[in-house]
Coordinates of C-alpha atoms in Angstrom, one line a residue:
X175 CA 5.3 216.4 117.2
X176 CA 3.6 219.7 117.8
X177 CA 4.9 223.3 117.4
X178 CA 7.8 222.3 115.2
X179 CA 9.9 225.0 113.6
X180 CA 9.9 223.0 110.3
X181 CA 9.1 219.3 110.9
X182 CA 5.7 217.8 111.5
X183 CA 7.2 214.4 112.2
X184 CA 10.6 212.7 112.4
X185 CA 11.6 209.6 110.5
X186 CA 13.5 207.1 112.8
X187 CA 14.1 203.4 112.6
X188 CA 11.2 201.2 113.5
X189 CA 13.1 199.5 116.3
X190 CA 12.9 202.6 118.4
X191 CA 9.5 201.4 119.6
X192 CA 11.0 198.3 121.0
X193 CA 13.1 200.1 123.7
X194 CA 11.8 201.0 127.1
X195 CA 14.8 203.2 128.2
X196 CA 17.5 204.7 126.1
X197 CA 21.0 205.8 126.9
X198 CA 22.8 208.1 124.5
X199 CA 26.6 207.7 124.7
X200 CA 28.6 210.1 122.5
X201 CA 32.2 210.9 122.0
X202 CA 31.8 214.6 122.3
X203 CA 33.4 216.7 119.6
X204 CA 33.5 220.4 119.8
X205 CA 35.8 220.6 116.8
X206 CA 36.4 218.3 113.9
X207 CA 32.9 218.5 112.4
X208 CA 30.8 221.3 110.9
X209 CA 28.5 221.0 113.9
X210 CA 29.5 220.0 117.3
X211 CA 28.7 216.4 118.1
X212 CA 26.9 215.7 121.3
X213 CA 23.5 214.5 122.7
X214 CA 21.4 216.8 120.4
X215 CA 23.2 215.6 117.3
X216 CA 22.8 212.0 118.5
X217 CA 19.1 212.5 118.9
X218 CA 18.5 214.3 115.7
X219 CA 20.8 213.0 113.1
X220 CA 22.0 209.6 114.3
X221 CA 18.6 208.5 115.7
X222 CA 17.0 209.2 112.3
X223 CA 17.2 206.9 109.3
X224 CA 19.0 208.2 106.2
X225 CA 15.6 209.7 105.2
X226 CA 15.3 211.3 108.6
X227 CA 18.8 212.8 108.3
X228 CA 17.8 214.3 104.9
X229 CA 14.6 215.6 106.5
X230 CA 16.6 217.4 109.3
X231 CA 19.3 218.8 107.0
X232 CA 16.7 220.1 104.6
X233 CA 14.4 221.7 107.2
X234 CA 11.7 219.2 106.2
X235 CA 11.8 219.9 102.5
X236 CA 13.0 216.5 101.3
X237 CA 13.6 213.0 102.7
X238 CA 15.2 211.2 99.7
X239 CA 18.4 213.1 99.1
X240 CA 20.8 215.5 100.9
X241 CA 19.6 219.0 100.4
X242 CA 21.0 221.4 103.0
X243 CA 18.9 224.3 104.2
X244 CA 20.3 227.3 105.9
X245 CA 22.3 226.7 109.1
X246 CA 19.4 228.2 111.1
X247 CA 16.9 225.9 109.4
X248 CA 19.0 222.9 110.1
X249 CA 19.5 223.9 113.8
X250 CA 15.8 224.5 114.2
X251 CA 15.0 221.1 112.5
X252 CA 17.5 219.4 114.8
X253 CA 15.6 220.9 117.8
X254 CA 12.3 219.6 116.2
X255 CA 13.9 216.1 116.0
X256 CA 15.1 216.2 119.6
X257 CA 11.6 217.2 120.6
X258 CA 10.1 214.2 118.7
X259 CA 12.5 211.8 120.3
X260 CA 12.0 213.2 123.8
X261 CA 8.3 213.2 123.5
X262 CA 8.2 209.7 122.1
X263 CA 10.1 208.2 125.1
X264 CA 9.3 210.9 127.7
X265 CA 11.4 210.6 130.8
X266 CA 13.2 207.5 129.6
X267 CA 16.5 209.0 128.4
X268 CA 20.0 209.4 129.9
X269 CA 22.7 211.4 128.0
X270 CA 26.4 210.8 128.4
X271 CA 29.0 212.9 126.6
X272 CA 32.5 211.5 126.8
X273 CA 35.1 214.3 126.4
X274 CA 38.2 212.3 125.7
X275 CA 41.5 213.2 123.9
X276 CA 41.0 214.6 120.4
X277 CA 43.2 216.2 117.8
X278 CA 41.2 219.0 116.1
X279 CA 41.3 218.9 112.3
X280 CA 38.5 221.3 111.5
X281 CA 40.7 224.3 110.8
X282 CA 39.4 226.6 113.6
X283 CA 42.1 229.0 114.6
X284 CA 43.5 228.7 118.1
X285 CA 42.7 225.0 118.6
X286 CA 45.1 222.6 120.2
X287 CA 45.2 218.9 120.9
X288 CA 42.7 218.2 123.7
X289 CA 43.4 215.9 126.6
X290 CA 40.9 213.6 128.3
X291 CA 38.6 216.0 130.1
X292 CA 36.0 213.8 131.6
X293 CA 32.4 212.6 131.2
X294 CA 29.2 214.6 131.5
X295 CA 26.0 212.8 132.2
X296 CA 22.4 214.1 132.6
X297 CA 18.8 213.4 131.9
X298 CA 18.7 216.8 130.1
X299 CA 20.4 216.7 126.7
X300 CA 20.6 220.5 126.5
X301 CA 22.4 220.8 129.8
X302 CA 24.7 217.9 128.9
X303 CA 25.7 219.5 125.7
X304 CA 26.1 223.0 127.2
X305 CA 28.3 221.7 130.0
X306 CA 30.5 219.7 127.5
X307 CA 30.7 222.8 125.2
X308 CA 31.7 225.0 128.2
X309 CA 34.4 222.5 129.1
X310 CA 35.8 222.1 125.6
X311 CA 35.4 225.8 124.5
X312 CA 36.6 226.9 127.9
X313 CA 40.1 225.8 126.9
X314 CA 40.6 229.2 125.3
X315 CA 40.9 232.3 127.4
X316 CA 39.9 234.5 124.4
X317 CA 36.2 235.3 124.6
X318 CA 36.1 236.4 120.9
X319 CA 37.7 233.1 119.8
X320 CA 35.2 231.2 121.8
X321 CA 32.3 233.0 120.2
X322 CA 33.9 232.2 116.8
X323 CA 34.0 228.5 117.6
X324 CA 30.4 228.5 118.8
X325 CA 29.2 230.2 115.6
X326 CA 31.3 227.8 113.4
X327 CA 29.9 224.7 115.1
X328 CA 26.3 225.8 115.3
X329 CA 25.8 225.9 119.0
X330 CA 22.5 227.8 118.3
X331 CA 20.7 224.5 118.3
X332 CA 20.7 224.7 122.1
X333 CA 18.9 228.0 122.0
X334 CA 16.2 226.6 119.7
X335 CA 15.8 223.5 121.8
X336 CA 15.7 225.5 125.0
X337 CA 12.9 227.7 123.6
X338 CA 10.9 224.6 122.8
X339 CA 11.2 223.6 126.4
X340 CA 13.3 220.5 125.7
X341 CA 15.8 221.3 128.5
X342 CA 17.9 224.0 130.0
X343 CA 21.3 225.4 129.2
X344 CA 21.7 226.0 132.9
X345 CA 23.5 223.2 134.8
X346 CA 25.4 222.4 137.9
X347 CA 28.5 220.2 137.7
X348 CA 29.0 217.7 140.4
X349 CA 32.3 216.0 140.4
X350 CA 32.3 212.2 141.0
X351 CA 35.6 210.5 141.8

């Protein structure tokens, strides 16, 4: 990995080398967790080993125990891990965010039970996550509440990833029946 915010490498399972093409399938959660859960989290936290997850959460400081860094440091390190994964299997990824029914339990004000909203798929993890976030957080008509949700769930990782050239927050939805 080059030009990382914090990480010089990213610790993943050894079997990653065995796969030619990878499909990331995520039950997208805009609420329920401290951070939203989509393609970028799948690439950064779940693709890593336990040591890799510690590495990301600590902004590269430790790999053997959970040591959280600042929210900004964690978001930047998540972008670093996404960069490593995309570079390692360049052009061999597909990202699917399933936005199905969910009962929010994260304590964010203004949330309500979410119905099945659809599936977003892309070869760009940043666009896939931004589209899913816009669908889920678009359930509110209050722009200030939406900003609050985005701050609470660390959507800034998309900004850091986009700055690294890992994808684009711009997207075009195409409905498929």
